[in-house]
């Protein structure tokens, strides 16, 4: 139903706007709740058992996280008398908030729901779950970053990068691979949160841009698993070639856009005399490099054994074509603009 889809989309934008612009904990919580209720119809719209299961898991996990967030803010208000988001001072409230936001984002050890929910959703819903739905919790992390525990966040970040790399190695479903990729990138964002919160936001923006390009490409070629990705070359050769570069950008290889956030994070960690931490997450990101290369290999270098005559997809949705072109170009060619990107607040 177009009207129901329109209402869900508007509610999603409204919930995100309320959370990222609020100073009061209750308003931020209300925005997160609107977001959760708006995305549920989009997850379960296919009426497949996997989709219903995914929406149920998503609802239960997000409801738990919202309860913890509300409890955290009430605890802080009880002890300090402050409902302002930036005035989070009580240690127990800080720990509860870290737990609640980690559950909402899917950080290790609260990552278990994210790959399953993505696997049960359509590609367009997966794009929303991996990008827009992570923006409000990331904003709350950004606002409360001076109050959070650096040791706890560093441990969760390293565990996320490690698990995102390890678990993505043996996956054959593209949506699950991108879910574990998202968990690993969240680890990179979290590790720098205490020391340079602006860098967390820059990393999130660039990750969102690159992931959007990948999901638009997968949607254009209708690819859900590695075996169907091998036939994508014969359908749209030019798009598949650029898709390989987008995957390598998500890996963080120079001279592509994805190298910029990782380079800046490693530099900042070194400035903070956390050279060991920088070395560990850099080595762990090599695990991600392996499965991105496997995706790139399947998409561009592997040809199917029998050459089926596919109809070339010339006439497709012009808006989707424009979005795919824009996001793909930005996710490959932004590295020379890094001095300008660094001025973003």
Coordinates of C-alpha atoms in Angstrom, one line a residue:
X1 CA 0.0 0.0 0.0
X2 CA 1.6 3.3 -1.1
X3 CA -0.1 5.3 1.6
X4 CA 1.2 3.0 4.4
X5 CA 4.7 3.1 2.9
X6 CA 4.6 6.9 2.8
X7 CA 3.4 7.1 6.4
X8 CA 6.2 4.8 7.5
X9 CA 8.9 6.7 5.6
X10 CA 7.7 10.1 7.0
X11 CA 7.6 8.6 10.5
X12 CA 11.1 7.3 10.0
X13 CA 12.4 10.8 9.1
X14 CA 10.4 12.4 11.9
X15 CA 11.7 10.0 14.5
X16 CA 15.3 10.6 13.4
X17 CA 14.9 14.4 13.3
X18 CA 13.4 14.4 16.8
X19 CA 16.2 12.3 18.3
X20 CA 19.1 14.2 16.7
X21 CA 17.7 17.6 17.5
X22 CA 16.6 17.0 21.1
X23 CA 18.3 18.1 24.3
X24 CA 15.9 16.3 26.7
X25 CA 16.2 12.5 27.3
X26 CA 12.4 11.9 27.0
X27 CA 12.3 13.5 23.6
X28 CA 15.3 11.5 22.4
X29 CA 13.6 8.3 23.7
X30 CA 10.3 9.2 21.9
X31 CA 12.2 9.8 18.6
X32 CA 13.8 6.3 18.9
X33 CA 10.4 4.7 19.6
X34 CA 8.9 6.4 16.6
X35 CA 11.8 5.1 14.5
X36 CA 11.3 1.5 15.8
X37 CA 7.6 1.5 15.1
X38 CA 8.1 3.1 11.6
X39 CA 10.6 0.5 10.4
X40 CA 8.6 -2.6 11.5
X41 CA 6.1 -2.5 8.7
X42 CA 8.9 -2.1 6.2
X43 CA 10.8 -5.2 7.5
X44 CA 7.7 -7.4 7.6
X45 CA 6.0 -6.2 4.3
X46 CA 7.0 -9.3 2.3
X47 CA 4.9 -11.5 4.7
X48 CA 7.6 -14.2 4.4
X49 CA 8.2 -16.2 7.6
X50 CA 11.8 -15.0 7.7
X51 CA 10.6 -11.4 7.5
X52 CA 8.0 -11.8 10.3
X53 CA 10.8 -13.5 12.4
X54 CA 13.1 -10.6 11.6
X55 CA 10.6 -7.9 12.6
X56 CA 9.8 -9.8 15.9
X57 CA 13.5 -10.0 16.8
X58 CA 14.0 -6.4 15.9
X59 CA 11.0 -5.2 18.0
X60 CA 12.1 -7.2 21.1
X61 CA 15.7 -6.1 20.9
X62 CA 14.9 -2.4 20.3
X63 CA 12.2 -2.4 23.1
X64 CA 14.8 -3.8 25.5
X65 CA 17.3 -1.1 24.5
X66 CA 14.8 1.7 24.8
X67 CA 13.8 0.5 28.3
X68 CA 17.5 0.5 29.3
X69 CA 17.9 4.0 27.8
X70 CA 14.9 5.4 29.7
X71 CA 16.1 3.7 32.9
X72 CA 19.6 5.2 32.4
X73 CA 18.2 8.8 32.0
X74 CA 15.8 8.4 35.0
X75 CA 18.7 7.2 37.1
X76 CA 20.8 10.2 36.1
X77 CA 17.9 12.5 36.8
X78 CA 17.3 10.9 40.2
X79 CA 20.9 11.5 41.3
X80 CA 21.7 14.8 39.5
X81 CA 18.3 16.4 38.8
X82 CA 19.3 16.9 35.2
X83 CA 17.3 15.7 32.1
X84 CA 19.8 17.3 29.7
X85 CA 21.5 14.8 27.4
X86 CA 24.9 16.3 27.8
X87 CA 24.7 16.3 31.6
X88 CA 25.1 12.6 32.1
X89 CA 27.2 12.3 35.2
X90 CA 26.3 9.3 37.3
X91 CA 28.6 6.2 36.6
X92 CA 25.7 3.7 36.6
X93 CA 23.7 5.8 34.2
X94 CA 26.7 6.0 31.9
X95 CA 27.2 2.2 31.9
X96 CA 23.4 1.6 31.3
X97 CA 23.4 4.1 28.4
X98 CA 26.5 2.5 26.8
X99 CA 24.7 -0.9 27.0
X100 CA 21.5 0.5 25.6
X101 CA 23.1 2.3 22.6
X102 CA 25.3 -0.7 21.9
X103 CA 22.2 -2.9 21.7
X104 CA 20.6 -0.4 19.3
X105 CA 23.7 -0.2 17.1
X106 CA 24.6 -3.9 17.2
X107 CA 28.0 -3.6 18.8
X108 CA 29.6 -6.8 20.3
X109 CA 28.5 -8.4 22.5
X110 CA 25.0 -7.3 21.6
X111 CA 25.4 -8.0 17.9
X112 CA 23.4 -11.2 17.6
X113 CA 20.2 -9.7 16.3
X114 CA 21.6 -7.6 13.4
X115 CA 22.7 -10.3 10.8
X116 CA 19.4 -12.2 11.4
X117 CA 17.3 -9.1 10.9
X118 CA 19.1 -8.1 7.7
X119 CA 18.9 -11.6 6.3
X120 CA 15.1 -11.5 6.7
X121 CA 14.6 -8.1 5.1
X122 CA 14.6 -6.8 1.5
X123 CA 17.6 -5.0 0.2
X124 CA 16.0 -1.5 0.5
X125 CA 15.0 -2.2 4.1
X126 CA 18.6 -3.5 4.8
X127 CA 19.9 -0.2 3.5
X128 CA 17.7 1.7 6.0
X129 CA 18.7 -0.6 8.9
X130 CA 22.4 -0.3 8.1
X131 CA 22.5 3.5 7.7
X132 CA 19.6 5.8 8.7
X133 CA 18.5 3.6 11.7
X134 CA 22.1 3.9 13.2
X135 CA 22.2 7.7 13.0
X136 CA 20.1 8.6 16.1
X137 CA 22.0 6.2 18.4
X138 CA 25.3 7.4 17.0
X139 CA 24.2 11.0 17.7
X140 CA 23.4 10.1 21.3
X141 CA 26.9 8.5 21.7
X142 CA 28.3 11.7 20.2
X143 CA 26.5 14.0 22.7
X144 CA 27.4 11.9 25.7
X145 CA 31.0 11.0 24.7
X146 CA 32.7 13.0 27.5
X147 CA 30.9 11.0 30.1
X148 CA 31.5 7.5 28.8
X149 CA 34.0 4.9 30.0
X150 CA 37.0 4.7 27.5
X151 CA 38.1 1.2 28.6
X152 CA 34.7 -0.3 28.1
X153 CA 34.2 1.4 24.7
X154 CA 37.7 0.3 23.5
X155 CA 37.1 -3.3 24.5
X156 CA 33.7 -3.4 22.7
X157 CA 35.3 -1.7 19.6
X158 CA 38.1 -4.1 19.3
X159 CA 35.7 -7.1 19.8
X160 CA 33.4 -5.7 17.2
X161 CA 36.2 -5.3 14.6
X162 CA 37.4 -8.8 15.4
X163 CA 34.0 -10.5 15.3
X164 CA 32.8 -8.6 12.2
X165 CA 35.9 -9.8 10.4
X166 CA 35.8 -13.4 11.6
X167 CA 32.1 -14.0 11.2
X168 CA 32.1 -12.6 7.7
X169 CA 34.7 -15.0 6.4
X170 CA 32.5 -18.1 5.8
X171 CA 29.2 -16.3 4.8
X172 CA 27.6 -16.9 1.4
X173 CA 24.6 -14.6 1.8
X174 CA 25.5 -11.0 0.8
X175 CA 23.2 -9.4 3.3
X176 CA 24.9 -11.2 6.2
X177 CA 28.3 -10.3 4.9
X178 CA 27.3 -6.6 4.8
X179 CA 25.8 -7.0 8.4
X180 CA 29.1 -8.2 9.7
X181 CA 30.9 -5.5 7.7
X182 CA 28.6 -2.9 9.5
X183 CA 29.5 -4.4 12.9
X184 CA 33.2 -4.1 12.1
X185 CA 32.8 -0.4 10.9
X186 CA 30.9 0.4 14.1
X187 CA 34.0 -0.8 16.0
X188 CA 36.1 1.7 14.1
X189 CA 33.6 4.5 15.0
X190 CA 33.4 3.5 18.7
X191 CA 37.2 3.3 19.3
X192 CA 37.7 7.0 18.4
X193 CA 34.5 8.3 20.1
X194 CA 36.1 9.4 23.3
X195 CA 39.2 11.1 21.8
X196 CA 37.7 12.8 18.7
X197 CA 33.8 12.5 18.4
X198 CA 33.8 14.5 15.2
X199 CA 35.9 11.8 13.5
X200 CA 33.2 9.3 14.5
X201 CA 30.6 11.3 12.6
X202 CA 32.8 11.7 9.5
X203 CA 33.4 7.9 9.6
X204 CA 29.7 7.3 9.9
X205 CA 28.9 9.7 6.9
X206 CA 31.5 8.1 4.6
X207 CA 30.4 4.5 5.7
X208 CA 26.7 5.4 5.0
X209 CA 27.7 6.8 1.5
X210 CA 29.7 3.7 0.5
X211 CA 27.2 1.2 1.9
X212 CA 24.3 3.0 0.1
X213 CA 26.2 2.7 -3.2
X214 CA 26.7 -1.1 -2.6
X215 CA 23.0 -1.7 -1.7
X216 CA 21.8 0.3 -4.8
X217 CA 24.1 -1.8 -7.0
X218 CA 22.9 -5.1 -5.4
X219 CA 19.3 -3.9 -5.9
X220 CA 20.0 -3.1 -9.6
X221 CA 21.5 -6.6 -10.2
X222 CA 19.0 -8.3 -7.8
X223 CA 21.8 -10.1 -6.0
X224 CA 21.3 -11.8 -2.6
X225 CA 24.0 -14.5 -2.5
X226 CA 27.5 -15.1 -3.9
X227 CA 26.3 -17.6 -6.5
X228 CA 24.0 -15.1 -8.2
X229 CA 26.6 -12.4 -7.9
X230 CA 28.7 -14.5 -10.3
X231 CA 26.2 -13.9 -13.1
X232 CA 26.0 -10.1 -12.5
X233 CA 28.8 -9.4 -14.9
X234 CA 26.9 -10.6 -17.9
X235 CA 23.9 -8.3 -17.0
X236 CA 25.5 -4.9 -16.3
X237 CA 29.3 -5.1 -16.9
X238 CA 30.0 -1.4 -16.3
X239 CA 28.1 -1.2 -13.0
X240 CA 29.8 -4.4 -11.8
X241 CA 33.2 -3.0 -12.6
X242 CA 32.5 0.1 -10.5
X243 CA 31.0 -2.2 -7.8
X244 CA 34.4 -3.8 -7.3
X245 CA 36.0 -0.4 -6.6
X246 CA 33.2 0.5 -4.2
X247 CA 33.8 -2.7 -2.3
X248 CA 37.5 -2.0 -2.1
X249 CA 36.6 1.5 -0.9
X250 CA 34.6 0.0 2.0
X251 CA 37.7 -2.1 2.8
X252 CA 39.7 1.1 3.2
X253 CA 42.3 0.7 0.5
X254 CA 44.0 3.9 -0.9
X255 CA 43.4 5.9 -3.1
X256 CA 39.7 5.4 -2.5
X257 CA 37.4 7.3 -0.2
X258 CA 37.2 4.5 2.4
X259 CA 40.9 4.9 3.2
X260 CA 40.3 8.4 4.6
X261 CA 38.4 7.6 7.9
X262 CA 40.7 4.7 8.8
X263 CA 43.8 6.7 8.1
X264 CA 42.5 9.6 10.3
X265 CA 41.5 7.2 13.1
X266 CA 44.9 5.5 13.1
X267 CA 46.6 9.0 13.2
X268 CA 44.4 10.1 16.1
X269 CA 45.0 6.9 18.1
X270 CA 48.7 7.3 17.6
X271 CA 48.5 11.0 18.8
X272 CA 46.8 9.7 21.9
X273 CA 49.7 7.2 22.5
X274 CA 47.4 4.2 21.8
X275 CA 49.7 2.7 19.2
X276 CA 49.0 -0.8 20.3
X277 CA 45.2 -0.3 19.9
X278 CA 45.8 1.2 16.4
X279 CA 48.0 -1.8 15.4
X280 CA 45.4 -4.3 16.7
X281 CA 42.4 -2.9 14.8
X282 CA 44.5 -2.4 11.7
X283 CA 45.5 -6.0 11.6
X284 CA 41.9 -7.1 12.4
X285 CA 40.6 -5.1 9.4
X286 CA 42.6 -7.5 7.2
X287 CA 39.9 -10.1 7.9
X288 CA 37.4 -7.8 6.4
X289 CA 39.7 -7.2 3.4
X290 CA 39.5 -11.0 2.7
X291 CA 35.7 -11.2 2.3
X292 CA 35.5 -7.9 0.4
X293 CA 38.0 -9.3 -2.0
X294 CA 36.0 -12.5 -2.3
X295 CA 32.9 -10.4 -3.1
X296 CA 34.9 -8.4 -5.7
X297 CA 36.3 -11.6 -7.2
X298 CA 32.8 -13.2 -7.5
X299 CA 31.3 -10.0 -9.0
X300 CA 34.0 -9.2 -11.6
X301 CA 36.5 -12.0 -12.2
X302 CA 34.3 -15.1 -12.0
X303 CA 32.2 -15.9 -15.0
X304 CA 29.4 -18.4 -15.0
X305 CA 30.2 -21.7 -16.7
X306 CA 27.3 -21.5 -19.2
X307 CA 26.8 -18.2 -20.9
X308 CA 23.1 -17.5 -20.7
X309 CA 21.7 -14.8 -22.9
X310 CA 20.6 -12.1 -20.5
X311 CA 18.6 -9.1 -21.6
X312 CA 20.7 -6.0 -21.0
X313 CA 19.0 -3.7 -18.4
X314 CA 19.0 -0.4 -20.4
X315 CA 15.6 1.0 -19.3
X316 CA 15.6 1.1 -15.5
X317 CA 14.4 3.5 -12.8
X318 CA 16.1 6.9 -13.6
X319 CA 16.0 8.1 -10.0
X320 CA 17.7 4.9 -8.8
X321 CA 20.3 5.2 -11.6
X322 CA 21.0 8.8 -10.5
X323 CA 21.4 7.8 -6.8
X324 CA 23.6 4.8 -7.7
X325 CA 25.9 6.9 -9.9
X326 CA 26.1 9.7 -7.3
X327 CA 26.9 7.5 -4.3
X328 CA 29.3 5.3 -6.2
X329 CA 31.3 8.3 -7.5
X330 CA 31.5 9.8 -4.1
X331 CA 32.5 6.5 -2.4
X332 CA 35.4 6.2 -4.8
X333 CA 36.8 9.6 -5.5
X334 CA 36.6 11.7 -2.3
X335 CA 40.1 11.2 -1.0
X336 CA 41.6 14.3 -2.7
X337 CA 39.0 16.4 -0.9
X338 CA 40.2 15.1 2.5
X339 CA 41.4 18.6 3.7
X340 CA 37.9 20.0 3.1
X341 CA 36.2 17.0 4.7
X342 CA 38.3 17.5 7.9
X343 CA 36.7 20.9 8.3
X344 CA 33.2 19.3 8.8
X345 CA 32.1 19.9 12.4

